[in-house]
Coordinates of C-alpha atoms in Angstrom, one line a residue:
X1 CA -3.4 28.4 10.6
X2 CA -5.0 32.1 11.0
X3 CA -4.4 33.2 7.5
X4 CA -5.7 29.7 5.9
X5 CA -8.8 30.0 8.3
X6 CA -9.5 33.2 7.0
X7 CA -9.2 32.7 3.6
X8 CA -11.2 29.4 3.3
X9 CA -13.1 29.7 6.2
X10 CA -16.6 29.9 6.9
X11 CA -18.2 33.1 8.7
X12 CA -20.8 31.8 11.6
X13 CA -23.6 33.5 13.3
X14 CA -21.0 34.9 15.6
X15 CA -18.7 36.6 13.3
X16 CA -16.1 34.0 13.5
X17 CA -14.4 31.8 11.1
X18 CA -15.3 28.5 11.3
X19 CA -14.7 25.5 9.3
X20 CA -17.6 23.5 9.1
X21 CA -17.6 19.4 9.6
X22 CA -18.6 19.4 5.9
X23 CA -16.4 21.8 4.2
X24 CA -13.3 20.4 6.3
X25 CA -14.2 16.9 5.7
X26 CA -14.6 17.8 1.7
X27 CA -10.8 19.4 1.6
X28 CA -9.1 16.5 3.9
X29 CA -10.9 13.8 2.4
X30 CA -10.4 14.9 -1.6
X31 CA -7.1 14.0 -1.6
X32 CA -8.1 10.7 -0.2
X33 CA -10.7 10.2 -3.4
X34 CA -7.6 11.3 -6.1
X35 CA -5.5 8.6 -4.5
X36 CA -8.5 6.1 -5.2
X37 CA -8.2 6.8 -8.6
X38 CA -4.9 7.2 -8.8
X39 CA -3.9 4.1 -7.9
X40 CA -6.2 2.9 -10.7
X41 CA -5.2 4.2 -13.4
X42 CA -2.0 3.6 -12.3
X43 CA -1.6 -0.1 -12.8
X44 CA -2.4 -0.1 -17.3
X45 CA 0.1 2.8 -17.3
X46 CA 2.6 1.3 -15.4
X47 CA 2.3 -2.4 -17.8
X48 CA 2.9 -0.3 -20.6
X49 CA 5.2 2.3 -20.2
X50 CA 7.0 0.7 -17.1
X51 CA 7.4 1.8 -13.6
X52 CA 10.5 4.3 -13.4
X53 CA 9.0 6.0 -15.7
X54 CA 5.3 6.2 -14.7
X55 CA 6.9 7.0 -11.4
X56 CA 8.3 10.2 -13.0
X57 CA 5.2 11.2 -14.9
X58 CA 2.7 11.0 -11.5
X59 CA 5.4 13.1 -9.4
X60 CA 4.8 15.9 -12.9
X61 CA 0.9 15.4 -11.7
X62 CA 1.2 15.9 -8.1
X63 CA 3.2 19.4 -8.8
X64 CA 0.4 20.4 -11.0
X65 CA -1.9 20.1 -8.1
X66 CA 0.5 21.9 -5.9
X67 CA 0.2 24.9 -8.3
X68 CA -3.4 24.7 -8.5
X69 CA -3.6 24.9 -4.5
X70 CA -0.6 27.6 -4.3
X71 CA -2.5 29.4 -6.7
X72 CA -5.5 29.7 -4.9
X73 CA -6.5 33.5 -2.8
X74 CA -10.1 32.9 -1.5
X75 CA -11.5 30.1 -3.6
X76 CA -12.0 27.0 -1.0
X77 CA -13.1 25.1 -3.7
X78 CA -10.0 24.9 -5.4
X79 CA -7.9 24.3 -2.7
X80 CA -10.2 21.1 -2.4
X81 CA -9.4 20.3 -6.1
X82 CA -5.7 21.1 -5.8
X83 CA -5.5 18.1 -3.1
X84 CA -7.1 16.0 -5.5
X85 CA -5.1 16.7 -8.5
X86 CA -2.4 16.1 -6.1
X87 CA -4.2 13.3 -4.7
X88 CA -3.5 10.9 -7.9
X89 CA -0.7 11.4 -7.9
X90 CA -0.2 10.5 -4.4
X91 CA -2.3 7.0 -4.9
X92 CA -0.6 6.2 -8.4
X93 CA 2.9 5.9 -6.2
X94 CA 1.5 4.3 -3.4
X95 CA 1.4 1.9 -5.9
X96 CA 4.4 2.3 -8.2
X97 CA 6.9 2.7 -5.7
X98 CA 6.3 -0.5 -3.3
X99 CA 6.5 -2.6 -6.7
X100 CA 9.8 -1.4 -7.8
X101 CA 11.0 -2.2 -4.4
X102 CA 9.8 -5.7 -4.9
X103 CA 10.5 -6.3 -8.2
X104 CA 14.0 -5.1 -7.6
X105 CA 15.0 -6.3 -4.2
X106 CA 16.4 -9.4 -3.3
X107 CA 14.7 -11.6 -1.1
X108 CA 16.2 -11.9 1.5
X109 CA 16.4 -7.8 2.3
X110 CA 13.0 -7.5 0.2
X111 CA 10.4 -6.9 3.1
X112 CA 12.9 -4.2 5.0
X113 CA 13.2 -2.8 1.5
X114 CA 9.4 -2.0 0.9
X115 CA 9.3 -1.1 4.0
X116 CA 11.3 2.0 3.8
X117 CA 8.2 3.2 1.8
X118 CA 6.1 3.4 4.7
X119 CA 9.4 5.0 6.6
X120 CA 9.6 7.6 4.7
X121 CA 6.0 8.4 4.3
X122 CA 6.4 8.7 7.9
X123 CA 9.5 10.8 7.6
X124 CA 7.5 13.4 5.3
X125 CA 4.9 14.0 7.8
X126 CA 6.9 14.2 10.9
X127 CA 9.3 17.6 8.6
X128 CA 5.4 18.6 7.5
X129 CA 4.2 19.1 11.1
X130 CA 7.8 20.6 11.9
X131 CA 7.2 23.3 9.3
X132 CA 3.7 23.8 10.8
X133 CA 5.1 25.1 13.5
X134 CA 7.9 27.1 12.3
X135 CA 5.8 28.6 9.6
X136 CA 2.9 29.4 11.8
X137 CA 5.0 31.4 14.8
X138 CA 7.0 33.2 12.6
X139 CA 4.5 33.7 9.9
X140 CA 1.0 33.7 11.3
X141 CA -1.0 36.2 9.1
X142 CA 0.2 35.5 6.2
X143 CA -0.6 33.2 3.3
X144 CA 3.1 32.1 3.5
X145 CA 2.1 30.1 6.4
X146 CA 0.6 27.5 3.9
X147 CA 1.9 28.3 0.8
X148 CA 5.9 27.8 1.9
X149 CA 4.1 24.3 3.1
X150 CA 2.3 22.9 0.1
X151 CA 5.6 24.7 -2.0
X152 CA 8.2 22.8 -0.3
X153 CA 6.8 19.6 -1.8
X154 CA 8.0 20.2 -5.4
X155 CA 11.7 19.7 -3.2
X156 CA 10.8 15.9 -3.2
X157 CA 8.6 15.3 -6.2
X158 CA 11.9 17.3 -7.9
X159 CA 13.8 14.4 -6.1
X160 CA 11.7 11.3 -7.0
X161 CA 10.9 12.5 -10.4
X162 CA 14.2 13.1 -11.9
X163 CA 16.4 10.5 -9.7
X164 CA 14.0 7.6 -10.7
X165 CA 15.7 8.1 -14.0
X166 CA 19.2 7.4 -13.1
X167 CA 18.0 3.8 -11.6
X168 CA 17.5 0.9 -13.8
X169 CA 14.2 0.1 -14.7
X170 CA 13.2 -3.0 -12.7
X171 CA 14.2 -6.3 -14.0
X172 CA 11.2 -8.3 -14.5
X173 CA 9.1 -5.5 -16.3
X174 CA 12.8 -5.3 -18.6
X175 CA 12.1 -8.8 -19.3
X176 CA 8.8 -9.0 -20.1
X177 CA 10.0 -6.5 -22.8
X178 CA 12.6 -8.6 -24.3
X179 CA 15.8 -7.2 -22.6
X180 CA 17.0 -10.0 -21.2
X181 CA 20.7 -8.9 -21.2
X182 CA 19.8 -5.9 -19.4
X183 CA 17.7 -7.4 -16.8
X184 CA 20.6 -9.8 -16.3
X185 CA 22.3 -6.9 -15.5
X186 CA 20.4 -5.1 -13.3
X187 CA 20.5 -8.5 -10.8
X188 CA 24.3 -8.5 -10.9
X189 CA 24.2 -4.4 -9.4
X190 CA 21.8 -5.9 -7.0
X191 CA 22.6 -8.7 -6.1
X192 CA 26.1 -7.6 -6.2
X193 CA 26.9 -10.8 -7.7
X194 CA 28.9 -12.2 -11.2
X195 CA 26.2 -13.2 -14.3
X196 CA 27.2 -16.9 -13.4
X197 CA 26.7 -16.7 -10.3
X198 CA 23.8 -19.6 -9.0
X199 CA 21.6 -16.5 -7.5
X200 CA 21.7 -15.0 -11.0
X201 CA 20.9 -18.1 -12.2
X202 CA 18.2 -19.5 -10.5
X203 CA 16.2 -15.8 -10.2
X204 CA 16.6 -15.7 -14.2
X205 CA 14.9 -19.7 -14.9
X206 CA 12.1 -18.8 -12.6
X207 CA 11.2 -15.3 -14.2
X208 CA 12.0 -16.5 -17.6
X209 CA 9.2 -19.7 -16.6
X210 CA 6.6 -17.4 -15.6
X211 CA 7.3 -14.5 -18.3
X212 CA 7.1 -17.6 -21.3
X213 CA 4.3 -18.8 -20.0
X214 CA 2.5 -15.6 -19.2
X215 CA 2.8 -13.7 -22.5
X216 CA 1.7 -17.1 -24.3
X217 CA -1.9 -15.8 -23.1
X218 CA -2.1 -12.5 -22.4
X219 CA -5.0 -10.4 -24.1
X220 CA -6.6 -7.4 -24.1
X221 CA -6.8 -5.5 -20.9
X222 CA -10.8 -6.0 -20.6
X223 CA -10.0 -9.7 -20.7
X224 CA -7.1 -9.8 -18.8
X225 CA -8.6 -8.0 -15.9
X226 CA -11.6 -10.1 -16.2
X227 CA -9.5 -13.1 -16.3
X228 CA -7.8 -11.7 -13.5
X229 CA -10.3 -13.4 -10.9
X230 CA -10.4 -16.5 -12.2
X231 CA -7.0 -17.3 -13.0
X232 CA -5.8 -19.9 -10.1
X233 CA -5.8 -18.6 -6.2
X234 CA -6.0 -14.6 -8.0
X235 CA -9.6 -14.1 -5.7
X236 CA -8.0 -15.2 -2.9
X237 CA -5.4 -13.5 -3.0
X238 CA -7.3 -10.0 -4.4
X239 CA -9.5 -10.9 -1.1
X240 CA -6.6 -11.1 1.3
X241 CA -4.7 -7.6 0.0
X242 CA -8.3 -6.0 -0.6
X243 CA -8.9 -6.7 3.2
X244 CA -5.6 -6.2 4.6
X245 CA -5.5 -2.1 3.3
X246 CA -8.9 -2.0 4.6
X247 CA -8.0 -3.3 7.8
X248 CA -4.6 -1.1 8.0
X249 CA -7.1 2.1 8.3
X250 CA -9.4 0.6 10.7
X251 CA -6.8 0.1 12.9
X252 CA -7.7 3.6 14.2
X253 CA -3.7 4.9 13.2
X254 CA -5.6 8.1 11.6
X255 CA -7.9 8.6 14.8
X256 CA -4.9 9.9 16.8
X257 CA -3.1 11.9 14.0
X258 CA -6.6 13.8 13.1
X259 CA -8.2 14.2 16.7
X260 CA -5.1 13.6 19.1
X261 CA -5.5 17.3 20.2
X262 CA -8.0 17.2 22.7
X263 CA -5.8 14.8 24.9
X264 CA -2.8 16.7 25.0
X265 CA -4.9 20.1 25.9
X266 CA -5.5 18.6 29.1
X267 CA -1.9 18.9 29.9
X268 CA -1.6 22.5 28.1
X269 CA 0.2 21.6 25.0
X270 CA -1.4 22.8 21.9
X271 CA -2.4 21.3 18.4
X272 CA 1.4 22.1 16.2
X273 CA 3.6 20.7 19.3
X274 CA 0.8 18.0 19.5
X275 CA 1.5 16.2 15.6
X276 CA 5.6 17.0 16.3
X277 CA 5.6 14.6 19.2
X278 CA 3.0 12.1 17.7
X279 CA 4.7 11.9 14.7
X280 CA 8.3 12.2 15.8
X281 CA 7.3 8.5 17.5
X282 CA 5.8 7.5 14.2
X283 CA 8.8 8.2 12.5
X284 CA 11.6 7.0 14.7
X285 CA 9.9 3.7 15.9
X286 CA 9.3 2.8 11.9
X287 CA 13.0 1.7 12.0
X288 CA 11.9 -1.3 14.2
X289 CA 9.5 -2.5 12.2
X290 CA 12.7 -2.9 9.3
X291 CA 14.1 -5.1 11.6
X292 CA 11.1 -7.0 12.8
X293 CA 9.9 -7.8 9.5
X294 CA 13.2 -9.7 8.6
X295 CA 13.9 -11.1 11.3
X296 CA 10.5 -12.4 12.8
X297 CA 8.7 -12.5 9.9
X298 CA 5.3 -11.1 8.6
X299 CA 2.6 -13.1 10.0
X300 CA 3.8 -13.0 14.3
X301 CA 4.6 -9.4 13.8
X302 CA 0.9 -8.1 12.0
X303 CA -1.0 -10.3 15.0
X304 CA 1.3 -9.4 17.9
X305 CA 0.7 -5.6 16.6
X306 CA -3.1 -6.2 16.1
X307 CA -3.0 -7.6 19.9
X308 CA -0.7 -5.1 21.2
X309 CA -3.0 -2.1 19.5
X310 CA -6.3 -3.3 20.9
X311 CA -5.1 -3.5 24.1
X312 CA -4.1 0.1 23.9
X313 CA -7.3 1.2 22.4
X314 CA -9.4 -0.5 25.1
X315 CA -7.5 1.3 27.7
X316 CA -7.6 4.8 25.4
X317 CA -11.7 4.9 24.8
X318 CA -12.3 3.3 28.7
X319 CA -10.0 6.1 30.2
X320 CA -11.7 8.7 27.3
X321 CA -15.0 7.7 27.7
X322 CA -15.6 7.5 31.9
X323 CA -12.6 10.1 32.9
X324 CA -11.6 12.4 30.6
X325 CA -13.3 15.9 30.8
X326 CA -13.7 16.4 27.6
X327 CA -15.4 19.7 27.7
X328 CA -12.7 21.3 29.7
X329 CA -9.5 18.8 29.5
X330 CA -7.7 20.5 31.8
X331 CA -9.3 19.4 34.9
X332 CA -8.5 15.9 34.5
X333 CA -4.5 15.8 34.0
X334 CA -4.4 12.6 35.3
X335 CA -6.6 11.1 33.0
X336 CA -5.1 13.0 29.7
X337 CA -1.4 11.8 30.7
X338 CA -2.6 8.2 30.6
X339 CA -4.7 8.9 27.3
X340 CA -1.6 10.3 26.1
X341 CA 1.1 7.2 27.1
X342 CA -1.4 4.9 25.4
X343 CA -1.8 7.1 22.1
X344 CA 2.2 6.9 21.9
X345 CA 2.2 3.5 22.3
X346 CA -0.5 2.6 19.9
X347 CA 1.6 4.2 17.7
X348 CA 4.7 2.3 18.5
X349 CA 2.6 -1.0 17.9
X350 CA 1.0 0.5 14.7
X351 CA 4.7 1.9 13.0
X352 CA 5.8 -1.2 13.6
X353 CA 4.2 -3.6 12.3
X354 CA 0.5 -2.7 9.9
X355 CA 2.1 0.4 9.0
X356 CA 4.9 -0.8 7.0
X357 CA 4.3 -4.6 6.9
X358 CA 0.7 -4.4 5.0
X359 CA 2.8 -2.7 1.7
X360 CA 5.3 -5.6 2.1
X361 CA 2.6 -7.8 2.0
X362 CA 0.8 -6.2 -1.1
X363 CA 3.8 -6.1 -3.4
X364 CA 4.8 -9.8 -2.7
X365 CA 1.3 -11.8 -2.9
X366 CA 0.7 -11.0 -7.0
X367 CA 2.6 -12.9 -9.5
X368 CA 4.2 -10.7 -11.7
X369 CA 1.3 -10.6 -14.6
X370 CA -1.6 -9.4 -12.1
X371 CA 1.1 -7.5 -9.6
X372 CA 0.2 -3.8 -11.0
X373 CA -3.7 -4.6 -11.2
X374 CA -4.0 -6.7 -8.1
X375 CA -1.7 -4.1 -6.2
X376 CA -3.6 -1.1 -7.4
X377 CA -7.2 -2.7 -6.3
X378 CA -5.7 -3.1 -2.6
X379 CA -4.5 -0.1 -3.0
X380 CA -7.6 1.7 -3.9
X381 CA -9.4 -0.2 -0.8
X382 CA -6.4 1.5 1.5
X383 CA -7.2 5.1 -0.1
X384 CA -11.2 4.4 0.1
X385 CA -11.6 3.8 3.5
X386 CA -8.8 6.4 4.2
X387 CA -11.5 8.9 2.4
X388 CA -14.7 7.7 4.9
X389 CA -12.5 7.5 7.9
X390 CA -11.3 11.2 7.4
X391 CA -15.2 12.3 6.3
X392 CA -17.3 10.5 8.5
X393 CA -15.3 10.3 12.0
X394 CA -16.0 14.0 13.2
X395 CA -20.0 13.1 12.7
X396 CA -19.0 9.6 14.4
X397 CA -16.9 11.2 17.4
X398 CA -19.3 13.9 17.8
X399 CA -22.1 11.1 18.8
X400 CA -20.2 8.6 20.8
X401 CA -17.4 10.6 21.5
X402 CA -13.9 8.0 22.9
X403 CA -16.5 5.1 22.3
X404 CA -15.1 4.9 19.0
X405 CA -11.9 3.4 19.7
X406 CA -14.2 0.4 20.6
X407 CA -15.1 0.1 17.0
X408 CA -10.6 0.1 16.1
X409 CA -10.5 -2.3 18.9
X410 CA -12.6 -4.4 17.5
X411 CA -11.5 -3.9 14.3
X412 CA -7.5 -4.8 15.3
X413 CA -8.5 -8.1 16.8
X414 CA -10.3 -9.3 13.2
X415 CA -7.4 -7.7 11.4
X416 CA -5.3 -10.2 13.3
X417 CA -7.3 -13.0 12.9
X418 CA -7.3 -12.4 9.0
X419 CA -3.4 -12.1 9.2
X420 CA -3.5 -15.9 11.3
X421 CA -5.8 -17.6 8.7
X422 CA -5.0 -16.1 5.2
X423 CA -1.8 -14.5 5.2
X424 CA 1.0 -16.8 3.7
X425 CA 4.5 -16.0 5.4
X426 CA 7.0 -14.3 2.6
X427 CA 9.9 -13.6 4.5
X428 CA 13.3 -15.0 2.6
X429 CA 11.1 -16.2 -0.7
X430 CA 11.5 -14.7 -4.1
X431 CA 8.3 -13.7 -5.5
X432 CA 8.0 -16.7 -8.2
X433 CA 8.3 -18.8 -5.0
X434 CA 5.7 -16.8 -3.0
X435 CA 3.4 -17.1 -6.1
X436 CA 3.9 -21.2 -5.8
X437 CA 3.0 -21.1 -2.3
X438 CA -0.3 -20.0 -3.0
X439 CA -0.9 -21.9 -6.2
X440 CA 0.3 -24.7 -4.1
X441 CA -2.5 -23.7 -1.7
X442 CA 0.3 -24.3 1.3
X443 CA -1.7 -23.8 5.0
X444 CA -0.7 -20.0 5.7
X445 CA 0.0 -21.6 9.6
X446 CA 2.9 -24.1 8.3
X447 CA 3.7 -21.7 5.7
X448 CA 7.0 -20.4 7.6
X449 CA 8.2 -24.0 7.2
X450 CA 7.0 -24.8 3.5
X451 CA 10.7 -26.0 1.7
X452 CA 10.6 -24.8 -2.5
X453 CA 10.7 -28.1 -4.4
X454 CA 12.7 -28.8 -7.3
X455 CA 11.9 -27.3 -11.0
X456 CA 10.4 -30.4 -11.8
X457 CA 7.7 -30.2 -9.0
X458 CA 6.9 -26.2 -9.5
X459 CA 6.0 -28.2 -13.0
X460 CA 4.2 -30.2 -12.0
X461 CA 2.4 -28.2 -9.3
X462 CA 0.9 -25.5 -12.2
X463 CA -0.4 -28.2 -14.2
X464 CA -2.2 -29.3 -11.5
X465 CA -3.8 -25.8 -10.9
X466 CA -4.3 -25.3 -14.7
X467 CA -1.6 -22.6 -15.0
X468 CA 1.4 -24.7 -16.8
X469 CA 0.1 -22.2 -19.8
X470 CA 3.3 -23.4 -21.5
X471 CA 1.4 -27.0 -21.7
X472 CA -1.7 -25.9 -22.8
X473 CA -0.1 -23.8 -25.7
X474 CA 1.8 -27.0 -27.3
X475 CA -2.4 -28.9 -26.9
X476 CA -3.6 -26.2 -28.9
X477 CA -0.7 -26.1 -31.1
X478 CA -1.2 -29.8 -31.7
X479 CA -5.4 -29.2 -32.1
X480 CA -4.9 -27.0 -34.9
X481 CA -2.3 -28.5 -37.2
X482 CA -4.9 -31.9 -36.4
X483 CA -7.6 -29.8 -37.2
X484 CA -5.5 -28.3 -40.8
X485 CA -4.5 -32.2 -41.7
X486 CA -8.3 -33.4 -41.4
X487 CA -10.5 -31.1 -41.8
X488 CA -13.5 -33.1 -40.5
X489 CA -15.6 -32.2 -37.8
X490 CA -14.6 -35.7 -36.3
X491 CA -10.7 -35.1 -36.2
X492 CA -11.5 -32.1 -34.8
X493 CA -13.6 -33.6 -31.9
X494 CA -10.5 -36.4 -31.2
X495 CA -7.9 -33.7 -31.1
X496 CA -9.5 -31.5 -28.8
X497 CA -10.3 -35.0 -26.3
X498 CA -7.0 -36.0 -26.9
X499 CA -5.4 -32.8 -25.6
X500 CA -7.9 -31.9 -22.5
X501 CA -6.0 -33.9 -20.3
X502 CA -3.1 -31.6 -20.9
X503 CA -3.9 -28.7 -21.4
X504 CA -6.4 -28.0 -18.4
X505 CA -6.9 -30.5 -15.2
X506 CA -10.2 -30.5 -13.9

């Protein structure tokens, strides 16, 4: 935009405003690094104030960093500290919001449901690029060009903010605070079922199993998060949604939305009409990946996408790399239009399926005691490499130019094969089942067909990976009143042999 050039700008040796590769990098990429933290701090708030309302409290910090960025005349510096104000916000829900989807949905429409996270996410940059354009053709030269922009986001923090308050809070944080009733409740709306009803039911035993057993040990948050990695499969698991945001940027999505405008010069069609057509497709093709992820599942649609997306990428860098002009696009049309039909349907691979799917994926692997800390370190690994992606990829793409989608090419085919060895299939399972899956330690390739046993075997299954805390509780229990009714260093010694066996399984 002229006016935000201007402003913020750098003057060069010509006269000219320029940004440079370091101040543009520092103002994209900020935002990035406040959505690292963010998501963070996110997760203690969240377990102890709950999630509608820390969802309301980061929308108040993301309009405080509107102001500061509003409020800004010449000072590029604060524009940069605006987006990162903002930023924390923006991490902090990129957190909250996928888990009250998943704490709240059912099962069976839960992975559609998350998924309307990513949708919308889409949604709000497809209207951002279409006010772009109407702001900076009507309004060129003036500051209104970006401020109407950046102001027009209070409209849907106002939104999320205040109408998170009319919905319940979600059940299973309701019960972990004693409100049973009301978390009954809150399954009925959704469910749309009676209180008797066996889906009420059976969703009530298995969060009132793992809510007993869970706040028999909980301590303080140092321990807890320490505990974190070695309570049963929790690496793993931290391992699998750690990687899986990583590998969700390095699929090279970002690559066309930041630097998609030299291709389309080539066939004389500037930056603003550029984003409107890459992120209308973004956008509209999202609605697929709702249906997909129902109905074929999570683990054949992330590897047919990481497939489908390095086949287009090894067509986009070949074509980029030994045809394109890239000094003067225009005299190789031929090459930009095929650029161009493999950027779209890159995209329509990528909406589909890692776009949305990966935040599925991340709100379903946790149980319900590590979901907001487990969650907000994957998160945190999204929103990191989203930060060196955005900072280092001008330097990258100045030295190796379309060679770089060799690197996301690469990149999609271990992201699939991460997805085919790790990944546990979730689609139709309530989370307490998930959670037994991988305690069970079920092989993520026959996981599709893995059948829930009975209560009595989901017993018996977390004693056998040390978890049935329940168990342990009575051992100690017993230890101690041994231990009162002795008091010799020998009783003591027997008791704690005698109650080993139960209360931990080597």
């Amino acid at each position: 935009m002229p006016d935000f050039l201007d402003r913020f700008g750098q003057t060069n040796s010509e006269g000219e405003k320029v940004f440079s590769t370091v101040r543009s990098g520092l103002i994209v990429s900020l935002l990035s690094i406040g959505t690292l933290f963010g998501a963070l701090i996110a997760a203690p708030i969240a377990d102890r104030i709950g999630r509608k309302y820390s969802i309301s409290f980061w929308n108040v910090i993301i309009s405080v960093g509107f102001i500061i960025q509003i409020s800004s005349d010449r000072d590029w510096v604060q524009i940069m500290m605006g987006r990162f104000v903002a930023g924390l916000g923006v991490g902090a829900l990129s957190l909250l919001v996928p888990m009250y989807q998943a704490e709240s949905a059912p099962p069976w429409i839960r992975g559609a449901m998350v998924c309307t996270y990513q949708l919308f996410i889409t949604f709000g940059i497809f209207l951002a690029a279409c006010f772009n354009y109407g702001t900076v053709t009507h309004l060129p030269n003036s500051s209104a060009s970006w401020r109407i922009i950046i102001g027009l986001g209070w409209v849907f923090t106002l939104v999320l903010g205040i109408g998170i308050l009319f919905f319940p809070e979600t059940p299973r944080f309701d019960y972990s605070r004693g409100k049973v009733d009301r978390a009954r409740e809150t399954l009925c709306r959704v469910y749309g079922a009676t209180p008797n009803h066996w889906a009420i039911h059976t969703q009530m035993e298995e969060i009132e199993t793992k809510f007993r057993a869970e706040k028999i040990v909980k301590g303080n948050p140092f321990t807890e998060f320490i505990g974190m990695f070695r309570a049963p499969r929790m690496a793993y698991r931290i391992f699998i949604g750690v990687t899986l945001q990583m590998f969700q940027q390095l699929t090279g999505a970002n690559y066309f939305f930041y630097y998609g405008t030299t291709i389309f010069q080539s066939v004389s069609i500037n930056s603003y009409i550029t984003q409107i057509i890459l992120n209308t497709i973004n956008f509209v093709v999202t609605f697929i990946g709702l249906y997909l992820v129902e109905h074929y599942g999570r683990r054949k649609s992330l590897i047919s996408g990481s497939a489908w997306m390095f086949v287009c990428f090894m067509i986009f860098a070949s074509v980029g790399h030994f045809s394109l002009d890239r000094t003067t696009p225009q005299n190789t049309q031929g090459a930009g239009v095929a650029m161009i039909v493999f950027a779209c349907l890159f995209i329509l691979g990528f909406a589909t399926t890692w776009g949305p799917m990966i935040w599925t994926i991340m709100a379903e692997i946790f149980p319900s005691r590590y979901r907001a800390k487990g969650m907000a370190l994957s998160t945190a690994s999204n929103w990191l490499w989203n930060f060196l992606l955005a900072f280092f990829t001008p330097f990258i793409t100045k030295s190796i130019d379309f060679r770089y989608g060799y690197v996301f090419a690469g990149c999609n085919i271990l992201g699939g094969l991460i997805v085919y060895f790790f990944v546990i299939e979730g689609q139709g399972r309530t989370l307490e089942e998930i959670d037994t899956m991988y305690l069970e330690h079920v092989n993520p390739r026959q996981s599709s067909k893995w059948e829930p046993p009975s209560p009595e075997e989901m017993a018996r299954i977390r004693r056998e990976a040390g978890v049935d805390l329940e168990t342990a509780v009575h051992a100690e229990s017993d230890e101690e009143t041994l231990q009162r009714n002795s008091g010799s260093h020998t009783d003591k010694a027997v008791g704690k042999e005698e109650h080993a066996g139960t209360a931990h399984v080597p």
